[in-house]
Short mmCIF file of C-alpha atoms in Angstrom, two decimals:
data_model
loop_
_atom_site.label_atom_id
_atom_site.label_comp_id
_atom_site.label_asym_id
_atom_site.label_seq_id
_atom_site.Cartn_x
_atom_site.Cartn_y
_atom_site.Cartn_z
CA MET A 1 5.06 61.29 30.84
CA ALA A 2 5.10 57.58 28.95
CA VAL A 3 8.02 55.76 29.07
CA ASP A 4 8.53 55.79 25.44
CA GLY A 5 9.28 59.54 25.69
CA ARG A 6 5.69 60.88 24.23
CA GLY A 7 3.00 62.05 25.89
CA PRO A 8 -0.59 61.02 27.38
CA GLY A 9 -1.56 61.98 23.90
CA ALA A 10 0.70 60.82 21.22
CA GLY A 11 -0.64 58.10 18.95
CA ARG A 12 1.05 55.60 17.29
CA PRO A 13 4.56 56.66 15.20
CA LEU A 14 3.46 56.50 11.89
CA ARG A 15 6.01 53.39 11.38
CA THR A 16 3.40 51.40 13.64
CA LEU A 17 0.86 51.88 11.51
CA VAL A 18 1.91 51.80 8.55
CA LEU A 19 3.16 47.79 9.07
CA TRP A 20 -0.22 47.02 10.77
CA GLY A 21 -1.32 48.37 7.66
CA LEU A 22 0.69 46.20 5.30
CA LEU A 23 -0.11 42.45 7.96
CA ALA A 24 -3.51 43.73 7.41
CA LEU A 25 -3.26 43.77 3.71
CA ALA A 26 -1.19 40.46 3.50
CA ALA A 27 -4.05 38.70 5.89
CA ALA A 28 -7.13 40.31 3.76
CA ALA A 29 -4.93 39.58 0.64
CA GLY A 30 -4.38 35.74 1.66
CA PHE A 31 -8.10 34.73 2.93
CA GLY A 32 -9.46 36.33 0.02
CA ALA A 33 -7.31 33.99 -2.69
CA LEU A 34 -8.62 31.20 -0.05
CA GLY A 35 -12.36 32.30 -0.88
CA VAL A 36 -11.14 32.67 -4.94
CA TRP A 37 -9.89 29.49 -4.49
CA GLN A 38 -13.27 27.89 -3.04
CA LEU A 39 -15.40 29.54 -6.44
CA GLN A 40 -13.03 27.77 -8.77
CA ARG A 41 -13.34 25.03 -6.33
CA ARG A 42 -17.08 24.95 -6.30
CA ALA A 43 -17.51 25.80 -10.32
CA TRP A 44 -15.51 22.68 -10.99
CA LYS A 45 -17.10 20.34 -8.93
CA HIS A 46 -21.00 21.62 -10.27
CA ASP A 47 -18.96 20.67 -13.88
CA LEU A 48 -18.30 17.09 -12.25
CA ILE A 49 -21.32 16.65 -11.12
CA ALA A 50 -22.92 17.27 -14.99
CA ARG A 51 -20.80 15.23 -16.39
CA VAL A 52 -21.58 12.52 -13.62
CA GLU A 53 -24.50 13.07 -14.82
CA GLU A 54 -24.76 12.86 -18.10
CA ARG A 55 -22.18 9.44 -17.88
CA VAL A 56 -25.14 7.85 -15.14
CA GLY A 57 -27.77 8.55 -17.09
CA ALA A 58 -26.63 7.42 -21.18
CA ALA A 59 -26.79 4.85 -22.88
CA PRO A 60 -24.92 1.59 -22.00
CA VAL A 61 -20.92 1.45 -24.08
CA PRO A 62 -19.09 -1.62 -24.12
CA ALA A 63 -16.53 -2.39 -21.05
CA PRO A 64 -13.04 -0.79 -22.27
CA GLY A 65 -10.60 -4.25 -23.44
CA PRO A 66 -7.10 -4.42 -22.97
CA ALA A 67 -6.21 -1.47 -25.54
CA ALA A 68 -7.28 0.68 -24.54
CA TRP A 69 -7.45 -0.21 -20.56
CA PRO A 70 -3.98 2.46 -20.11
CA ALA A 71 -6.19 5.28 -21.21
CA VAL A 72 -8.88 4.84 -19.12
CA ASP A 73 -8.66 7.91 -16.24
CA ALA A 74 -10.67 8.18 -13.09
CA ALA A 75 -11.73 11.74 -13.71
CA ARG A 76 -13.55 10.99 -17.58
CA ASP A 77 -14.37 7.25 -17.12
CA GLU A 78 -15.99 6.84 -13.52
CA TYR A 79 -18.98 5.82 -13.15
CA ARG A 80 -19.76 5.64 -17.05
CA ARG A 81 -22.40 2.93 -17.96
CA VAL A 82 -20.99 0.04 -18.61
CA ARG A 83 -21.64 -3.41 -20.81
CA THR A 84 -19.96 -6.73 -21.63
CA ALA A 85 -21.25 -9.89 -21.78
CA GLY A 86 -19.55 -13.25 -20.73
CA ARG A 87 -19.36 -15.78 -18.10
CA PHE A 88 -18.65 -15.21 -14.11
CA ARG A 89 -16.51 -17.58 -12.24
CA HIS A 90 -18.65 -17.95 -9.11
CA GLU A 91 -15.19 -20.12 -7.65
CA ASP A 92 -13.56 -16.88 -7.43
CA GLU A 93 -16.10 -14.34 -5.97
CA THR A 94 -14.51 -11.98 -2.51
CA LEU A 95 -16.66 -10.35 -0.43
CA VAL A 96 -15.83 -7.20 0.77
CA ARG A 97 -16.75 -5.62 3.74
CA ALA A 98 -19.96 -2.90 3.36
CA VAL A 99 -22.39 -0.57 4.37
CA THR A 100 -25.08 0.09 2.41
CA ASP A 101 -28.78 1.69 2.46
CA LEU A 102 -29.83 -2.00 3.23
CA GLY A 103 -27.30 -2.08 6.70
CA GLY A 104 -24.26 -4.04 6.54
CA GLY A 105 -22.66 -6.95 4.89
CA PHE A 106 -20.53 -7.53 2.20
CA TRP A 107 -20.06 -6.18 -1.53
CA VAL A 108 -19.84 -9.52 -3.67
CA LEU A 109 -16.92 -8.99 -6.57
CA THR A 110 -16.42 -11.80 -8.96
CA PRO A 111 -14.36 -12.56 -11.89
CA PHE A 112 -16.51 -11.47 -15.51
CA ARG A 113 -15.11 -13.57 -18.19
CA THR A 114 -15.90 -11.53 -21.54
CA ASP A 115 -16.60 -12.92 -24.76
CA ARG A 116 -13.68 -10.31 -25.73
CA GLY A 117 -11.26 -12.63 -24.18
CA PHE A 118 -10.76 -10.03 -21.01
CA THR A 119 -11.18 -10.17 -17.59
CA VAL A 120 -12.81 -7.65 -15.37
CA LEU A 121 -14.26 -8.60 -11.25
CA VAL A 122 -17.56 -7.42 -11.31
CA ASN A 123 -19.40 -5.63 -8.45
CA ARG A 124 -22.75 -7.86 -8.47
CA GLY A 125 -24.44 -6.25 -5.70
CA PHE A 126 -24.12 -6.70 -1.73
CA VAL A 127 -25.73 -9.35 0.51
CA PRO A 128 -25.82 -8.95 4.11
CA PRO A 129 -24.05 -11.31 6.90
CA GLU A 130 -25.83 -14.39 7.15
CA ARG A 131 -25.87 -14.81 3.83
CA ARG A 132 -22.65 -14.49 2.89
CA ASP A 133 -21.75 -18.48 1.82
CA PRO A 134 -22.66 -18.58 -1.34
CA ALA A 135 -24.93 -22.22 -0.90
CA SER A 136 -26.88 -20.15 0.72
CA ARG A 137 -27.93 -17.62 -3.02
CA ALA A 138 -27.94 -20.55 -5.07
CA ALA A 139 -30.42 -19.54 -6.88
CA GLY A 140 -28.10 -16.17 -7.82
CA GLN A 141 -24.92 -18.00 -9.07
CA ILE A 142 -25.86 -17.70 -12.83
CA ALA A 143 -24.99 -20.32 -14.88
CA GLY A 144 -23.67 -19.97 -18.64
CA GLU A 145 -23.42 -16.92 -20.91
CA THR A 146 -25.12 -13.53 -18.84
CA THR A 147 -24.88 -9.75 -20.08
CA VAL A 148 -23.73 -7.05 -17.32
CA THR A 149 -24.50 -3.54 -17.59
CA GLY A 150 -23.56 -1.15 -15.00
CA LEU A 151 -21.21 1.39 -13.81
CA LEU A 152 -17.69 1.86 -14.76
CA ARG A 153 -15.39 1.64 -11.09
CA VAL A 154 -12.36 2.80 -10.42
CA SER A 155 -9.55 0.63 -8.19
CA GLU A 156 -9.52 0.83 -4.31
CA PRO A 157 -6.70 -0.09 -3.07
CA GLY A 158 -4.86 -0.36 0.49
CA GLY A 159 -8.58 -0.71 1.85
CA GLY A 160 -11.00 1.29 3.64
CA PHE A 161 -12.84 2.24 7.27
CA LEU A 162 -9.42 3.29 8.22
CA ARG A 163 -8.37 -1.23 7.87
CA ALA A 164 -5.82 -1.99 5.95
CA ASN A 165 -6.61 -5.12 3.44
CA ASP A 166 -5.10 -8.02 4.28
CA PRO A 167 -5.45 -10.68 1.13
CA ALA A 168 -3.69 -13.74 3.39
CA ALA A 169 -6.67 -13.67 5.46
CA GLY A 170 -9.68 -12.99 3.54
CA ARG A 171 -10.75 -10.11 5.25
CA TRP A 172 -10.94 -6.97 2.50
CA TYR A 173 -11.88 -3.36 3.09
CA SER A 174 -11.80 -2.10 0.01
CA ARG A 175 -12.46 -3.35 -3.94
CA ASP A 176 -8.85 -3.37 -4.93
CA VAL A 177 -9.19 -5.27 -8.43
CA ALA A 178 -5.06 -5.40 -8.45
CA ALA A 179 -4.80 -7.02 -5.31
CA ILE A 180 -7.89 -9.30 -5.41
CA ALA A 181 -6.91 -10.40 -9.38
CA ALA A 182 -3.40 -11.46 -7.30
CA ALA A 183 -5.10 -13.04 -4.48
CA ARG A 184 -6.64 -15.19 -6.59
CA GLY A 185 -4.59 -15.74 -9.25
CA LEU A 186 -7.19 -14.22 -11.89
CA GLY A 187 -3.66 -13.08 -13.82
CA GLU A 188 -4.32 -10.72 -15.63
CA VAL A 189 -7.94 -8.37 -15.51
CA ALA A 190 -9.35 -4.97 -16.13
CA PRO A 191 -7.80 -2.39 -14.35
CA TYR A 192 -11.62 -0.78 -13.14
CA PHE A 193 -14.23 -3.16 -11.65
CA ILE A 194 -18.21 -3.42 -12.75
CA ASP A 195 -21.29 -1.97 -10.37
CA ALA A 196 -24.13 -4.19 -11.79
CA ASP A 197 -27.10 -2.24 -11.75
CA ALA A 198 -30.58 -2.98 -10.55
CA THR A 199 -31.33 -6.16 -12.29
CA ALA A 200 -32.84 -8.70 -10.21
CA ASN A 201 -30.85 -11.83 -10.03
CA PRO A 202 -32.73 -14.84 -8.93
CA GLY A 203 -33.44 -14.87 -5.98
CA GLY A 204 -33.41 -11.75 -5.35
CA LEU A 205 -29.44 -11.67 -4.34
CA PRO A 206 -26.29 -9.96 -4.70
CA ALA A 207 -28.63 -7.10 -4.34
CA GLY A 208 -27.33 -4.14 -7.20
CA GLY A 209 -27.62 -0.54 -8.37
CA LEU A 210 -27.29 0.75 -5.43
CA THR A 211 -24.01 2.87 -6.76
CA VAL A 212 -24.08 6.10 -4.66
CA VAL A 213 -23.22 8.83 -6.72
CA ALA A 214 -22.87 12.10 -4.81
CA PHE A 215 -20.08 14.60 -4.41
CA SER A 216 -20.03 17.57 -1.38
CA ASP A 217 -21.05 20.62 -2.16
CA HIS A 218 -20.27 23.41 0.36
CA HIS A 219 -17.56 25.02 -1.19
CA LEU A 220 -19.73 27.80 -1.46
CA VAL A 221 -19.88 27.84 2.74
CA TYR A 222 -16.23 27.80 2.20
CA ALA A 223 -15.73 30.63 0.44
CA LEU A 224 -18.08 33.07 2.64
CA THR A 225 -16.38 32.60 4.88
CA TRP A 226 -12.78 33.40 3.63
CA PHE A 227 -13.83 36.84 2.77
CA ALA A 228 -15.66 37.30 6.03
CA LEU A 229 -11.68 36.48 7.81
CA ALA A 230 -10.51 38.91 5.19
CA LEU A 231 -12.44 41.48 6.45
CA LEU A 232 -11.36 41.46 10.10
CA PRO A 233 -8.22 43.19 9.42
CA ALA A 234 -9.22 45.70 8.01
CA VAL A 235 -12.00 45.72 10.76
CA GLY A 236 -9.16 45.57 13.28
CA VAL A 237 -6.88 47.91 11.64
CA ALA A 238 -9.70 49.92 11.74
CA ALA A 239 -10.49 50.17 15.41
CA ALA A 240 -6.51 50.32 15.85
CA LEU A 241 -7.04 53.68 13.72
CA ARG A 242 -10.20 55.50 15.86
CA GLY A 243 -8.52 54.84 18.43
CA ASP A 244 -4.65 56.28 18.14
CA ARG A 245 -7.15 59.38 16.91
CA ARG A 246 -8.56 59.30 19.89
CA ARG A 247 -5.64 59.14 21.86
CA ARG A 248 -3.90 62.39 19.91
CA GLN A 249 -7.52 64.43 20.20
CA GLY A 250 -7.40 63.31 24.22
#
């Protein structure tokens, strides 16, 4: 006789089966909810991609001035094409570590005093390590009034490449607008920066137009994974019921 007092052909108590069924239902519901959430994320991502593609391909608009700065929003404004006129302050450029399609090197971030009276940082583009010295690319140090067209980007505070910015040592790993402005004594600057377009600079450097506009989109795979996991508890319960039925019939 079995230890619990049931005969060899006895099945599991009804309350045990009910408990297992409830647990399986809860697990399936949880996994299913995660699958639905991933589908919702997929819809949101596709909408974001469509909106960004529309901004990138649109005609440039004036770069937001001080009155509009409080309303600048990453979700609404990032990658919007903007244009502004003014003068570069090359003496205050900052080099930020970068890895691009052209290899490793630096972004050249230069303050730009607009003809509307405010300053904005412009990522003029990429330079390789051997051309980090401005004297090695003097032709590209545009003097006088010029126009910048590019994509509005939001600040990247903190650092990057798993390394924190070190303003005191002049080592920058992210385009942190506020920190760069403070380190260079620029005073108030726009809370965003502009990634310059591919308009060639004299001498070819810095090389602009290297902004990567790409978003990962694996949500459908994740959703299918969660839905598959949602089926496992049902399969497990079905297997347990079949085994229980055999034992009762045995």
